CSV table of C-alpha atoms in Angstrom, one decimal:
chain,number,residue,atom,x,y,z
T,1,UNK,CA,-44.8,-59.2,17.3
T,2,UNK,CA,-42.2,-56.3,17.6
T,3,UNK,CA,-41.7,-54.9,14.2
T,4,UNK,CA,-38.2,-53.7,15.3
T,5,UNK,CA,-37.0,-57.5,15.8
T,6,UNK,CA,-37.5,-58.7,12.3
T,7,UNK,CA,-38.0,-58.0,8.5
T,8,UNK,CA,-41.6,-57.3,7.7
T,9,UNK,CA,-43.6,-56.4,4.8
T,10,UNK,CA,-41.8,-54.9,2.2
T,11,UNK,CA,-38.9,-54.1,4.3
T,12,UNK,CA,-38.7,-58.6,4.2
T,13,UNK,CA,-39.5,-58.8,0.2
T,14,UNK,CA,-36.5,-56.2,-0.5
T,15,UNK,CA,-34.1,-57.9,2.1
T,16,UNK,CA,-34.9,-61.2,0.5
T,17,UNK,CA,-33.8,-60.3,-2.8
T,18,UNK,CA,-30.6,-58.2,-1.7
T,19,UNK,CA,-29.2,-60.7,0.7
T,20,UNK,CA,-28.9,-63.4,-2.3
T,21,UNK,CA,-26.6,-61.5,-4.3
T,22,UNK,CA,-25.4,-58.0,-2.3
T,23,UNK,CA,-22.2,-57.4,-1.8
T,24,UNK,CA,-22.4,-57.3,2.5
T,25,UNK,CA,-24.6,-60.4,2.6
T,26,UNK,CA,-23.3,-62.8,-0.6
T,27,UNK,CA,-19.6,-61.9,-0.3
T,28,UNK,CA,-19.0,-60.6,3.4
T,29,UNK,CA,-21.0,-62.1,5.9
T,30,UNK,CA,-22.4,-65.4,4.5
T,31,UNK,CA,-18.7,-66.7,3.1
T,32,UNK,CA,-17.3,-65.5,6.9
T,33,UNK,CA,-20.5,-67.6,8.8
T,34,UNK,CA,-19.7,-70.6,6.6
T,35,UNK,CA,-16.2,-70.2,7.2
T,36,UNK,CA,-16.8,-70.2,10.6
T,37,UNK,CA,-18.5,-73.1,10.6
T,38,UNK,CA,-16.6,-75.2,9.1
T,39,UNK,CA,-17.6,-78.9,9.3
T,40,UNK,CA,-21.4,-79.5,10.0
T,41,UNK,CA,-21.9,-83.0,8.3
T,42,UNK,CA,-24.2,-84.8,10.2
T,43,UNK,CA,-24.7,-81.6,12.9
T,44,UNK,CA,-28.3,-80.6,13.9
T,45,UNK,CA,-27.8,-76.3,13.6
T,46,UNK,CA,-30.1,-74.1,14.8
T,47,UNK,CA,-30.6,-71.3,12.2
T,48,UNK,CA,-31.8,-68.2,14.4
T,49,UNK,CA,-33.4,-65.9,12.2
T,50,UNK,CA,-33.2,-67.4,9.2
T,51,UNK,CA,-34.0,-64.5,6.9
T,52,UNK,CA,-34.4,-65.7,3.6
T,53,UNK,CA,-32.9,-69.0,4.3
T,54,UNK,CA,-29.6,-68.3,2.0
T,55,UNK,CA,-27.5,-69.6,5.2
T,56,UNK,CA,-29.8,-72.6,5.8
T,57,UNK,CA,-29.5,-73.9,2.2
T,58,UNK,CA,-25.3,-74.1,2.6
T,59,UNK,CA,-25.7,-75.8,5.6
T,60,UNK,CA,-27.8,-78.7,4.4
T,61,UNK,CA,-25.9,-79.1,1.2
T,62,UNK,CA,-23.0,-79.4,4.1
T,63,UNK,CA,-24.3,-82.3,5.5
T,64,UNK,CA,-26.5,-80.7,8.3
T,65,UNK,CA,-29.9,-80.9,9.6
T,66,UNK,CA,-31.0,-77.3,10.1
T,67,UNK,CA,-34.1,-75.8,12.4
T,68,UNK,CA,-34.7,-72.1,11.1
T,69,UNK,CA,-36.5,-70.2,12.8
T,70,UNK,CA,-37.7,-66.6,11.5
T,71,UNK,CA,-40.1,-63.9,12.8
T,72,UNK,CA,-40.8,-62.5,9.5
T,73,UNK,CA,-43.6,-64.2,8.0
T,74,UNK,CA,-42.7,-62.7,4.3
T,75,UNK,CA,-38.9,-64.2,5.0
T,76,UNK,CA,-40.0,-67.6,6.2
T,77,UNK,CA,-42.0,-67.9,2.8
T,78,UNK,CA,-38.7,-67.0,0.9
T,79,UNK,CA,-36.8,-69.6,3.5
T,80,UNK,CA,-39.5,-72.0,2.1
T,81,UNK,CA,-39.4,-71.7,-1.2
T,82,UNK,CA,-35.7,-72.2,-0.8
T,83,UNK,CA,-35.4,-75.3,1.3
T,84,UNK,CA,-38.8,-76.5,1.0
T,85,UNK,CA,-39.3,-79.9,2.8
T,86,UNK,CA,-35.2,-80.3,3.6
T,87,UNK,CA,-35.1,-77.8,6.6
T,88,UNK,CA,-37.5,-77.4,9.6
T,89,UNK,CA,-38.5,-74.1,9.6
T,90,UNK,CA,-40.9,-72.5,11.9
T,91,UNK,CA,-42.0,-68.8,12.6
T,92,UNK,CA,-41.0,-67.8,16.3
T,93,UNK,CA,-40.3,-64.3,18.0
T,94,UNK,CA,-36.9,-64.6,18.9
T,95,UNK,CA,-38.0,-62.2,21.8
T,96,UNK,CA,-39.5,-65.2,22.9
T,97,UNK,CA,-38.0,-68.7,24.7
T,98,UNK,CA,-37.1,-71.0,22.2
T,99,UNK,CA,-39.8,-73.4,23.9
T,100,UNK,CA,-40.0,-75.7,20.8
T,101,UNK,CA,-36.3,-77.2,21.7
T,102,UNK,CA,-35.0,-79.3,24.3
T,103,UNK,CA,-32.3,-78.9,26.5
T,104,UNK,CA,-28.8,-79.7,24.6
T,105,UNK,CA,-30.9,-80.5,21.1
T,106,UNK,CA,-28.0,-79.0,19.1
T,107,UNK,CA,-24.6,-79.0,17.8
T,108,UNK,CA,-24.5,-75.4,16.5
T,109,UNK,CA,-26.6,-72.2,16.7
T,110,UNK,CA,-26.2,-69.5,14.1
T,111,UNK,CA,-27.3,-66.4,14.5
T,112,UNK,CA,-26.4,-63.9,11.3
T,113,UNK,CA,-27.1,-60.2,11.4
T,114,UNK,CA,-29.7,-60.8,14.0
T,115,UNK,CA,-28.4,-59.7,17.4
T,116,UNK,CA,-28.6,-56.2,17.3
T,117,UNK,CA,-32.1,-56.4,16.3
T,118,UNK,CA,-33.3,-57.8,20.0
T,119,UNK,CA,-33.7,-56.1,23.1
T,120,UNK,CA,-33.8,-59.0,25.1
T,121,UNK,CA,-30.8,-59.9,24.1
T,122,UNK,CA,-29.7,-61.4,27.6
T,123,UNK,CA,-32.8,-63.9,27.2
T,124,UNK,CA,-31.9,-65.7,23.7
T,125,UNK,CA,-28.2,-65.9,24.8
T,126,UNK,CA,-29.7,-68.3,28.3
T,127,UNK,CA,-31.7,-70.0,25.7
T,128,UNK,CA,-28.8,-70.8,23.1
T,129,UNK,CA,-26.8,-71.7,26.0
T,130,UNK,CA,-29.7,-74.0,27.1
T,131,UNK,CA,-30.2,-75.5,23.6
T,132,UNK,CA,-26.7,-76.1,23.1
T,133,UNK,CA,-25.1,-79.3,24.1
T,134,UNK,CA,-21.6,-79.0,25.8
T,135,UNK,CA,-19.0,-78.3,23.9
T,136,UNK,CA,-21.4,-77.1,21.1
T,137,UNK,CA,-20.8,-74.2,18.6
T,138,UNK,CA,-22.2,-70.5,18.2
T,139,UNK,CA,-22.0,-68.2,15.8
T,140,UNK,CA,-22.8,-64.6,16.0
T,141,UNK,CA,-22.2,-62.1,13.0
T,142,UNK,CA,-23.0,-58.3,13.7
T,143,UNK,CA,-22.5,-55.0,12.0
T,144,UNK,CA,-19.1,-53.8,13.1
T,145,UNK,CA,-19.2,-50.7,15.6
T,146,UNK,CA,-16.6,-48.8,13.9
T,147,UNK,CA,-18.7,-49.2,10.9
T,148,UNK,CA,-21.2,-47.5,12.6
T,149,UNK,CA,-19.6,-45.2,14.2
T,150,UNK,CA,-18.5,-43.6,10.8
T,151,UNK,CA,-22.1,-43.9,9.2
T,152,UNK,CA,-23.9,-42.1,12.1
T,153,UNK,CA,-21.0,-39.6,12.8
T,154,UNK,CA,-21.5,-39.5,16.8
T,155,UNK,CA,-19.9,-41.3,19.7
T,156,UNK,CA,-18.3,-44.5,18.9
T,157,UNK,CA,-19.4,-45.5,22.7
T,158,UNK,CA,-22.9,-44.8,21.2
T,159,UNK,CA,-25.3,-47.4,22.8
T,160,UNK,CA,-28.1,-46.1,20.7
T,161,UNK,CA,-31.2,-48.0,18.8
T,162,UNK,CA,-31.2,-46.1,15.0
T,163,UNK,CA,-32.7,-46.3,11.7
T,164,UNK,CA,-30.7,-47.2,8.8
T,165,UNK,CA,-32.1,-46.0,5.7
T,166,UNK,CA,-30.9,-48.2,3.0
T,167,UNK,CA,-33.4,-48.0,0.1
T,168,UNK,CA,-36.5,-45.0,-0.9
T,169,UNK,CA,-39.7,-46.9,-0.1
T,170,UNK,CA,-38.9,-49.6,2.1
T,171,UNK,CA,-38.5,-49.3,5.6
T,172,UNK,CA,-35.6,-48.5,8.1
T,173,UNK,CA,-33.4,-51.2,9.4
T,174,UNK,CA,-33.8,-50.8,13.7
T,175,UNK,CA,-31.1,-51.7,15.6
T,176,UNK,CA,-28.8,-51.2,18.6
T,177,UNK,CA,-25.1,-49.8,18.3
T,178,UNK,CA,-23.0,-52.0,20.1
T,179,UNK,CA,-19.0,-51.6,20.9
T,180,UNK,CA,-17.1,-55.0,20.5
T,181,UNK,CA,-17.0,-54.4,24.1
T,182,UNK,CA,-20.3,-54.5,24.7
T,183,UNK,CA,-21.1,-57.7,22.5
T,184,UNK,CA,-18.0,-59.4,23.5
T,185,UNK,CA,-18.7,-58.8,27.7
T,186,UNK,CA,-22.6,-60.1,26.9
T,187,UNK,CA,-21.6,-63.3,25.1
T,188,UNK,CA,-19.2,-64.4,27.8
T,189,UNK,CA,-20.9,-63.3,30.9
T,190,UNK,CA,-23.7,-66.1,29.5
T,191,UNK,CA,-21.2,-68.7,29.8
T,192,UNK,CA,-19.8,-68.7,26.1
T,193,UNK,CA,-16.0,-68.7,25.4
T,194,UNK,CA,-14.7,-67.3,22.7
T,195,UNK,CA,-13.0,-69.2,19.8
T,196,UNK,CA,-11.9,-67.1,17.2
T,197,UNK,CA,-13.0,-63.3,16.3
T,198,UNK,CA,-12.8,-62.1,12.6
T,199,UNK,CA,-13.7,-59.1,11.0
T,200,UNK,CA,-14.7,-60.1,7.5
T,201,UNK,CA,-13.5,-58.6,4.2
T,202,UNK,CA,-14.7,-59.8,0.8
T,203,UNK,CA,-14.1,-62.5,-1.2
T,204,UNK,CA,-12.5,-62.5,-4.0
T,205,UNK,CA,-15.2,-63.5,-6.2
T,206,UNK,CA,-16.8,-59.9,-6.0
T,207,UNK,CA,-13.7,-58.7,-7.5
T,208,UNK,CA,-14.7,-60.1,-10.8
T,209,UNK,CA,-18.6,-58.8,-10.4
T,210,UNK,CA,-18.0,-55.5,-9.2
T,211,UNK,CA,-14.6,-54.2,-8.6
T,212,UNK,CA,-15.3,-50.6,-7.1
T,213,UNK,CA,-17.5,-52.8,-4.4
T,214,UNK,CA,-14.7,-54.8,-3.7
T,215,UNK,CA,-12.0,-52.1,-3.7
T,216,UNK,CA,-14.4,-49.9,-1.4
T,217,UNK,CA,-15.1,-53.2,0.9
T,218,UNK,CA,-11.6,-54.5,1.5
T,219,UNK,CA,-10.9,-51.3,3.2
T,220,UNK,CA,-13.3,-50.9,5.8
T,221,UNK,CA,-14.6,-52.7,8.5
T,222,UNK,CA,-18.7,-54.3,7.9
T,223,UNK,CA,-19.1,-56.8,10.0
T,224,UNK,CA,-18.0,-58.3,13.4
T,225,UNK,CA,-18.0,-62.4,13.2
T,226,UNK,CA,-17.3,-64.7,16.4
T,227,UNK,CA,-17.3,-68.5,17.0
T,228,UNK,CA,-17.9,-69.7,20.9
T,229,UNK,CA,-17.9,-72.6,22.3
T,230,UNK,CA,-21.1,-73.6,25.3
T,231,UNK,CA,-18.6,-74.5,28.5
């Protein structure tokens, strides 16, 4: 299993404990995803990497009946600890076809922070689009490219795979730069049409935790988060 697709060893442990209460994770992406999502009672979702299981856990309190699947085996033991016997979760290289579901199983598919992890990125867009049932929902959250651009100081038009350094000891986070070009032209040309594009600030709720995060957040771009539809 590619260790540039998901979170392993430590680099899993440490992304576990950020995601539940970090600033980019707890008050950017997960509030935007949810947002996004909107009504699920009563929705099968497929979670695609399900990390940690933080996005899983809202959606069944929602109403839903969530698959997660994870390639990280130290993640899907925190996604099990957190939903224990409510979820399905399975490990699964999402590299891989997503040969344990059936043609239009699901309402939904969510995939946070997980795209620009994959190099065969082409191949789990066919399979969402397979798994999906017409008229059904996906959701793709990514870092934003202008984010990047400023972090990494070269070509916004950068297609490069790079190393994010966040913490001393733990491993790099690997990923491909992508414009909103880029993402945008491969989530249509597999079939998807685009609902609704936000770029997400923070809630207010960090305001009250930590006020120089919030200040520092609401002014530049994080993350990139879309809704499609399957046609």
């Amino acid at each position: 299993m590619p260790r540039d697709t998901a979170y392993h060893g430590a680099l899993g442990d440490a992304f576990a404990a950020h995601a539940a209460t970090g600033a980019y994770n707890a008050y950017i992406d997960r509030p935007a995803m949810l947002d996004l999502a909107g009504d699920v009672s009563g929705q099968r979702v497929l979670d695609l990497g399900c990390g940690a299981g933080l996005y899983a856990e809202a959606l069944l309190e929602r109403g839903a009946a969530v698959v997660g699947v994870e390639g990280s085996a130290e993640l899907l033991a925190h996604a099990k600890e957190r939903a224990g016997e409510r979820a399905e979760l399975r490990r699964h290289d999402l590299e891989l076809p997503l040969d344990f579901a059936a043609d239009a199983s699901f309402d939904m598919v969510l995939c946070a922070l997980v795209i620009h992890h994959l190099r065969d990125r082409a191949g789990l867009l066919a399979e969402v689009f397979r798994v999906l049932k017409p008229g059904g929902r996906f959701l793709v959250s990514t870092t934003h490219p202008a984010a990047d651009w400023k972090h990494f100081g070269d070509s916004y038009f950068s297609e490069s795979w790079v190393d994010l350094h966040v913490r001393d000891g733990v491993p790099p986070i690997h990923f491909q730069r992508m414009t909103v070009e880029a993402l945008l032209g491969e989530l249509l040309d597999a079939g998807f049409t685009l609902e609704r594009l936000v770029e997400p600030r923070p809630v207010p709720e960090l305001e009250a935790i930590d006020p120089e995060a919030f200040a520092k957040l609401s002014v530049r771009p994080s993350f990139l988060a879309v809704r499609l539809r399957r046609r």
